[in-house]
Short mmCIF file of C-alpha atoms in Angstrom, two decimals:
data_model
loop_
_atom_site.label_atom_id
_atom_site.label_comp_id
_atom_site.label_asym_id
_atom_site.label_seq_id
_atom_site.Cartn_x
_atom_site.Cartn_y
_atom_site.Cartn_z
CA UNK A 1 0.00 0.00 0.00
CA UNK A 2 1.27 3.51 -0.28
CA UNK A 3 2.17 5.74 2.56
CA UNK A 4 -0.31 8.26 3.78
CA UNK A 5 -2.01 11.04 1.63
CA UNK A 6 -1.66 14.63 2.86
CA UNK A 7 -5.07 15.12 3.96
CA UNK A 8 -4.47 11.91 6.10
CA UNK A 9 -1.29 13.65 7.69
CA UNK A 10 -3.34 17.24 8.49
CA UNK A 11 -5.75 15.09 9.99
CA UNK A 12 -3.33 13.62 12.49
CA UNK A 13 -1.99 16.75 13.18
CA UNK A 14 -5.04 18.08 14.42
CA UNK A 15 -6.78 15.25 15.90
CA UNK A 16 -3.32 13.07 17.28
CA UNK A 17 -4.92 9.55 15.71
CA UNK A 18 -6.14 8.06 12.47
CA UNK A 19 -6.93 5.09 11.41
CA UNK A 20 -5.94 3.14 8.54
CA UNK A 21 -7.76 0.19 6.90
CA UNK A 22 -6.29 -3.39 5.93
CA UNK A 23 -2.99 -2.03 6.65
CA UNK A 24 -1.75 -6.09 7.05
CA UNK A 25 -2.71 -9.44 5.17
CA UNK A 26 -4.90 -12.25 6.77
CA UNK A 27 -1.49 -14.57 6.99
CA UNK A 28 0.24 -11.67 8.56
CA UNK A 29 -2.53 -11.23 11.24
CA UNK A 30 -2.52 -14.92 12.16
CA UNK A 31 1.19 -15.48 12.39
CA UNK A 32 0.87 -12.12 14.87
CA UNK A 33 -2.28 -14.06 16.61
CA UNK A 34 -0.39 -17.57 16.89
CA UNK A 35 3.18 -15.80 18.26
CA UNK A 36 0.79 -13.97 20.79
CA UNK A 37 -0.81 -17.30 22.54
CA UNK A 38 2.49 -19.25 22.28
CA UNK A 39 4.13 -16.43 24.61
CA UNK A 40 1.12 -15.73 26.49
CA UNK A 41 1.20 -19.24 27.23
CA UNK A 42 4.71 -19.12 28.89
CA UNK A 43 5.75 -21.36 26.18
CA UNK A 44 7.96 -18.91 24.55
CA UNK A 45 11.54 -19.53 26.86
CA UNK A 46 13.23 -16.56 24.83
CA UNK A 47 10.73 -14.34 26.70
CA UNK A 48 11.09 -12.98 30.22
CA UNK A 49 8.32 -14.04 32.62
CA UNK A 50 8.34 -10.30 33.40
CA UNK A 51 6.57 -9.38 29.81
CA UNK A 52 3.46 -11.22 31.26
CA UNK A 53 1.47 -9.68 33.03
CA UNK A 54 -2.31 -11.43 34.27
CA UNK A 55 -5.53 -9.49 35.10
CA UNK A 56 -5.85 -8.06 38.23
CA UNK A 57 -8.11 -10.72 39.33
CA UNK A 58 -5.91 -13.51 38.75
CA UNK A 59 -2.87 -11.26 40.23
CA UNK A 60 -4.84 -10.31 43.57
CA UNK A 61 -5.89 -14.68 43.93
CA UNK A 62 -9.48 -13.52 43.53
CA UNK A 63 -10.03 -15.76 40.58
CA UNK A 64 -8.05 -19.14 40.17
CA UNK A 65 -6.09 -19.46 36.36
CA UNK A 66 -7.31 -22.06 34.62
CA UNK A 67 -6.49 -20.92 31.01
CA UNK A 68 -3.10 -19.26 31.14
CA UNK A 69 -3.83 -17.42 28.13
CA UNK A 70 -7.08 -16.08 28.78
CA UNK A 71 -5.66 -14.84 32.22
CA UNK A 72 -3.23 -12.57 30.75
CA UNK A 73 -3.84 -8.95 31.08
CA UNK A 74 -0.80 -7.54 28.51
CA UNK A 75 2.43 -8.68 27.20
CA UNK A 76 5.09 -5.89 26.78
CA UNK A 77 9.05 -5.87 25.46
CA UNK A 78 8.30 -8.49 23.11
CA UNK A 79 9.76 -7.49 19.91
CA UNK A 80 13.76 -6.92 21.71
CA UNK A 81 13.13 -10.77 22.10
CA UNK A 82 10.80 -12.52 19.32
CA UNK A 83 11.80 -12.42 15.95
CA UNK A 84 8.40 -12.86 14.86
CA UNK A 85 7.07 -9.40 16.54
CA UNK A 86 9.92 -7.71 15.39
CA UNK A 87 8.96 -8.02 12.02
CA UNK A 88 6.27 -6.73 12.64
CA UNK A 89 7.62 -3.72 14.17
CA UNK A 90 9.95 -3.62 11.27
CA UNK A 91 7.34 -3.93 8.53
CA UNK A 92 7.44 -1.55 5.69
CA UNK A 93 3.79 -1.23 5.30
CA UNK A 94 3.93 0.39 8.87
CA UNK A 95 6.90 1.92 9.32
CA UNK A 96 6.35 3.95 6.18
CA UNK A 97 3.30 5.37 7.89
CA UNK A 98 4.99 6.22 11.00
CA UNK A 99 7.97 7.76 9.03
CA UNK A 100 5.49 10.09 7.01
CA UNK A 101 3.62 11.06 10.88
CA UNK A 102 6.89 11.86 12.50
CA UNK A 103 8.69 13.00 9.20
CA UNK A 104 12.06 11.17 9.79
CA UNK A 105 13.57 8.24 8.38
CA UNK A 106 15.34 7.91 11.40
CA UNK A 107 13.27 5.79 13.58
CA UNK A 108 13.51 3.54 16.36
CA UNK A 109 11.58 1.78 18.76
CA UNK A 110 10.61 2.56 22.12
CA UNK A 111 8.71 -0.08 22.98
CA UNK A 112 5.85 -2.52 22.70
CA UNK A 113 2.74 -3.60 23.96
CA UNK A 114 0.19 -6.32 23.62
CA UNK A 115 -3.31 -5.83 25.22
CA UNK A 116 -5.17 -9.09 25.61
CA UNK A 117 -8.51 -8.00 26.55
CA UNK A 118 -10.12 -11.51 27.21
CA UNK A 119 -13.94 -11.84 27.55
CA UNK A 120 -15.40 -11.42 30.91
CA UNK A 121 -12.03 -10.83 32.66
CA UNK A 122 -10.77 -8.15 30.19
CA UNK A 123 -10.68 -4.98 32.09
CA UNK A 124 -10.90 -1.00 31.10
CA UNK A 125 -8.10 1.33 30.98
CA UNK A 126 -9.12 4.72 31.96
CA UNK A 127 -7.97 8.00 30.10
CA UNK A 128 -4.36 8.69 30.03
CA UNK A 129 -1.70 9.48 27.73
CA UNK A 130 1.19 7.69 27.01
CA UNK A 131 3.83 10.39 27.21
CA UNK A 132 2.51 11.20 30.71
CA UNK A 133 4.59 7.61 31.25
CA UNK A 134 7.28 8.02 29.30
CA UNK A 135 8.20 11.33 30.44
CA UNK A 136 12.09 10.77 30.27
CA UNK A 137 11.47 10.80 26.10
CA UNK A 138 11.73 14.28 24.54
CA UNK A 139 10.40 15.90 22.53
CA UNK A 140 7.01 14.05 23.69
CA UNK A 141 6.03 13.35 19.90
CA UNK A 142 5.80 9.72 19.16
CA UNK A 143 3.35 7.49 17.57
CA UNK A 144 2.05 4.34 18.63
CA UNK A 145 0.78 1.76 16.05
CA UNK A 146 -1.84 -0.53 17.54
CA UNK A 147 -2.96 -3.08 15.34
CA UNK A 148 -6.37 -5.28 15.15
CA UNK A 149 -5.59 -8.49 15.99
CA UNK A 150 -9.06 -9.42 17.05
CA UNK A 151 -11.91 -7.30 15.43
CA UNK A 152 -11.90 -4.36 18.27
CA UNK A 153 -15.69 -3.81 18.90
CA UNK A 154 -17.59 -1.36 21.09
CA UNK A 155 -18.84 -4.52 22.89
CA UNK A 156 -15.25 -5.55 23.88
CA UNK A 157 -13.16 -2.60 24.43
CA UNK A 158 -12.30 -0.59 21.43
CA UNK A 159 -9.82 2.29 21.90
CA UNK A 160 -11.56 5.69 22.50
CA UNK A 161 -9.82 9.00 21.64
CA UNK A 162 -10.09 12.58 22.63
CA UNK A 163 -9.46 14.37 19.67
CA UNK A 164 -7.02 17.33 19.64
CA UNK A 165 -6.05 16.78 23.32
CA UNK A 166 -2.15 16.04 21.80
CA UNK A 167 -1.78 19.64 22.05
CA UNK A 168 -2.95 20.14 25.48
CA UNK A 169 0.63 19.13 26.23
CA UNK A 170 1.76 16.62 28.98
CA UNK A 171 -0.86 16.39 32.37
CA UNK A 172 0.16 14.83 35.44
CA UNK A 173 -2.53 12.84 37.30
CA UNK A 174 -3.62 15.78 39.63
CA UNK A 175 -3.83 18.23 36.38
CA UNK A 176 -5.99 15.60 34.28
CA UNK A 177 -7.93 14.64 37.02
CA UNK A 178 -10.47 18.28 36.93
CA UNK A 179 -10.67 17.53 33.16
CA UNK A 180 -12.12 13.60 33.63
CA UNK A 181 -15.94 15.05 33.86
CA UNK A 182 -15.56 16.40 30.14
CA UNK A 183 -13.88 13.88 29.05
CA UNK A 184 -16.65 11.10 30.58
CA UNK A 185 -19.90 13.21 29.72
CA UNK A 186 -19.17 13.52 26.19
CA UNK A 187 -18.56 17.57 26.88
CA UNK A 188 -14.82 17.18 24.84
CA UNK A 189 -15.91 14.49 22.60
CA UNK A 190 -14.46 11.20 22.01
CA UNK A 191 -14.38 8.95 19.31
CA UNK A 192 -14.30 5.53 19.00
CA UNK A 193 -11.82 3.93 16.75
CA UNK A 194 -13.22 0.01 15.77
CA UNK A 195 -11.14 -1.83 14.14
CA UNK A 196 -11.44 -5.13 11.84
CA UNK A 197 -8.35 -7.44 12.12
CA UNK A 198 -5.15 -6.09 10.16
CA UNK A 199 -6.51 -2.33 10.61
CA UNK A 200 -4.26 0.31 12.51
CA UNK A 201 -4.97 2.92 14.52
CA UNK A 202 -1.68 5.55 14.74
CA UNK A 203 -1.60 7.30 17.72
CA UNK A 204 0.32 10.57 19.69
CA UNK A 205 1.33 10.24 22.55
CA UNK A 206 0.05 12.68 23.82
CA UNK A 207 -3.51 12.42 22.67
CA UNK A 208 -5.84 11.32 25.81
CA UNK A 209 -7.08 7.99 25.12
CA UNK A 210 -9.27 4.88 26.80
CA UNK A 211 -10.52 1.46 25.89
CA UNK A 212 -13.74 0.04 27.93
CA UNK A 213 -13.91 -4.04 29.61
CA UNK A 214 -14.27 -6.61 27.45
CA UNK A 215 -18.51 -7.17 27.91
CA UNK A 216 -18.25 -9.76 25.05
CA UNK A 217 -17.62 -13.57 24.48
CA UNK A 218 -15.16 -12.21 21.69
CA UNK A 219 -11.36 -11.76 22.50
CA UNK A 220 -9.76 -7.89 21.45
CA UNK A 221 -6.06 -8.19 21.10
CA UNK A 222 -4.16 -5.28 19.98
CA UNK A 223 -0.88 -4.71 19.27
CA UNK A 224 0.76 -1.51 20.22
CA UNK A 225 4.19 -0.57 18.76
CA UNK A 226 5.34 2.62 19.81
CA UNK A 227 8.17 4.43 17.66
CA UNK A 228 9.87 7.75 18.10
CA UNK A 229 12.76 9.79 16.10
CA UNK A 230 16.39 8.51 16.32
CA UNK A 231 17.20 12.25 17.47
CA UNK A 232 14.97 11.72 20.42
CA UNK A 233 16.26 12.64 23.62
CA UNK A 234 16.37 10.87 26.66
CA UNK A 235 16.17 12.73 29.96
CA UNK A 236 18.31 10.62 33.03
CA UNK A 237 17.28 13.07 35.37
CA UNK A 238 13.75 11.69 35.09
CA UNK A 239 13.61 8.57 37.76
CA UNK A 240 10.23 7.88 37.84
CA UNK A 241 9.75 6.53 33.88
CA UNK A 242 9.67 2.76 32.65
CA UNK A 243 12.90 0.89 32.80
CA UNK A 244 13.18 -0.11 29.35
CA UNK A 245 15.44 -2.18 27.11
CA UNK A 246 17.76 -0.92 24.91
CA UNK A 247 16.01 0.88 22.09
CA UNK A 248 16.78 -0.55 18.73
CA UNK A 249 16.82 1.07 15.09
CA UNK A 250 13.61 0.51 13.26
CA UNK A 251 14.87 2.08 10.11
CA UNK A 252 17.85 4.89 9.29
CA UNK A 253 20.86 6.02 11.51
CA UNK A 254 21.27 6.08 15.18
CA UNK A 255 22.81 9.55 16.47
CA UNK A 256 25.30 9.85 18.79
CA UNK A 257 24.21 11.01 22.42
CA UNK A 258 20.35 10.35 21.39
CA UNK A 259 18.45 7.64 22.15
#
């Protein structure tokens, strides 16, 4: 497919998300799906136990496991392990839409992230943004990709975005907290971003976003990819940030002193 069309582009700049149809193939999406159980599963020894991480309910003993899989919450750092999610991270199809959003081919990876969203158990995250996280990461202008690997439903916990809230720039949990009632009553409106397996929705990361619990009998996993310029900077005075893996070069050069 080709990259993005400049009417695509404005719209990201205004809104901080698009989304982009049948972005992958079927036999890409099930090779993504398959990879996904196996290490879910725990049967993937080149991954860390630490990338899995169970619902709440299995984590607090509330709920016994009795399907490993369908107890796990998210799986994160997989691609600096699994060759298999690393080409996906690497794939040209998406990396020449994050290239045309951030306007660099010097890109690299900041990390990964794969929500599992199982029925019943599969629990909501509220509104947040990702930079508020990744603080240590400047400028605060990357782009996640989260791909459909599951259709992504209303029913079981689509991502919702607030649109335009990228440039409302980075809020602490104390400043977003006033701004939650417009946000929940609709008064800054959301919008909902389904997606049918192999779609994408490209995010900022700064853009205020929230998926609801999985109310279904269908599974939603996503796959979220987040990339950012080589030239990024990364700020060790900031302590309180993820601990994250070396960050490796999605496509052009590495600079020196960057991340």
């Amino acid at each position: 497919m080709d990259s993005l069309s400049q009417a695509q582009i404005t719209e990201f700049k205004k809104n901080g998300h698009i989304t982009v149809e049948d972005v992958l193939t079927v036999d890409e999406i099930q090779a993504l799906a398959a990879r996904t159980d196996m290490i879910a599963a725990g049967a993937a020894r080149h991954v860390p136990a630490t990338s899995i991480q169970l619902e709440p309910i299995f984590r607090r003993g509330e709920r016994e496991v009795e399907d490993q899989v369908l107890s796990v919450r998210k799986l994160y750092n997989l691609a600096v392990y699994d060759p298999v999610m690393w080409e996906h991270v690497i794939n040209p199809k998406v990396v020449e839409i994050i290239a045309a959003l951030l306007e660099t081919e010097d890109i690299k990876l900041y990390g990964d992230q794969l929500f599992m969203k199982a029925p019943a158990t599969g629990t909501a995250q509220a509104w947040h943004q990702d930079s508020a996280s990744w603080r240590d990461i400047l400028p605060m202008d990357l782009v996640s990709a989260w791909t459909a690997i599951d259709e992504a439903t209303l029913d079981n916990g689509c991502l919702h975005f607030a649109s335009g809230t990228h440039r409302w720039g980075m809020l602490r949990a104390p400043q977003l907290a006033p701004l939650l009632p417009d946000l929940d009553s609709g008064q800054w409106p959301s919008v909902a971003a389904p997606l049918k397996p192999g779609s994408i929705s490209f995010h900022h990361s700064l853009v205020l976003h929230r998926s609801g619990a999985n109310h279904s009998a269908q599974r939603r996993r996503g796959y979220a990819t987040h990339y950012m310029r080589a030239t990024s900077y990364k700020d060790e005075t900031v302590t309180d940030a993820p601990e994250m893996p070396p960050f490796k070069q999605v496509r052009g050069k590495s600079y020196e002193g960057r991340v």
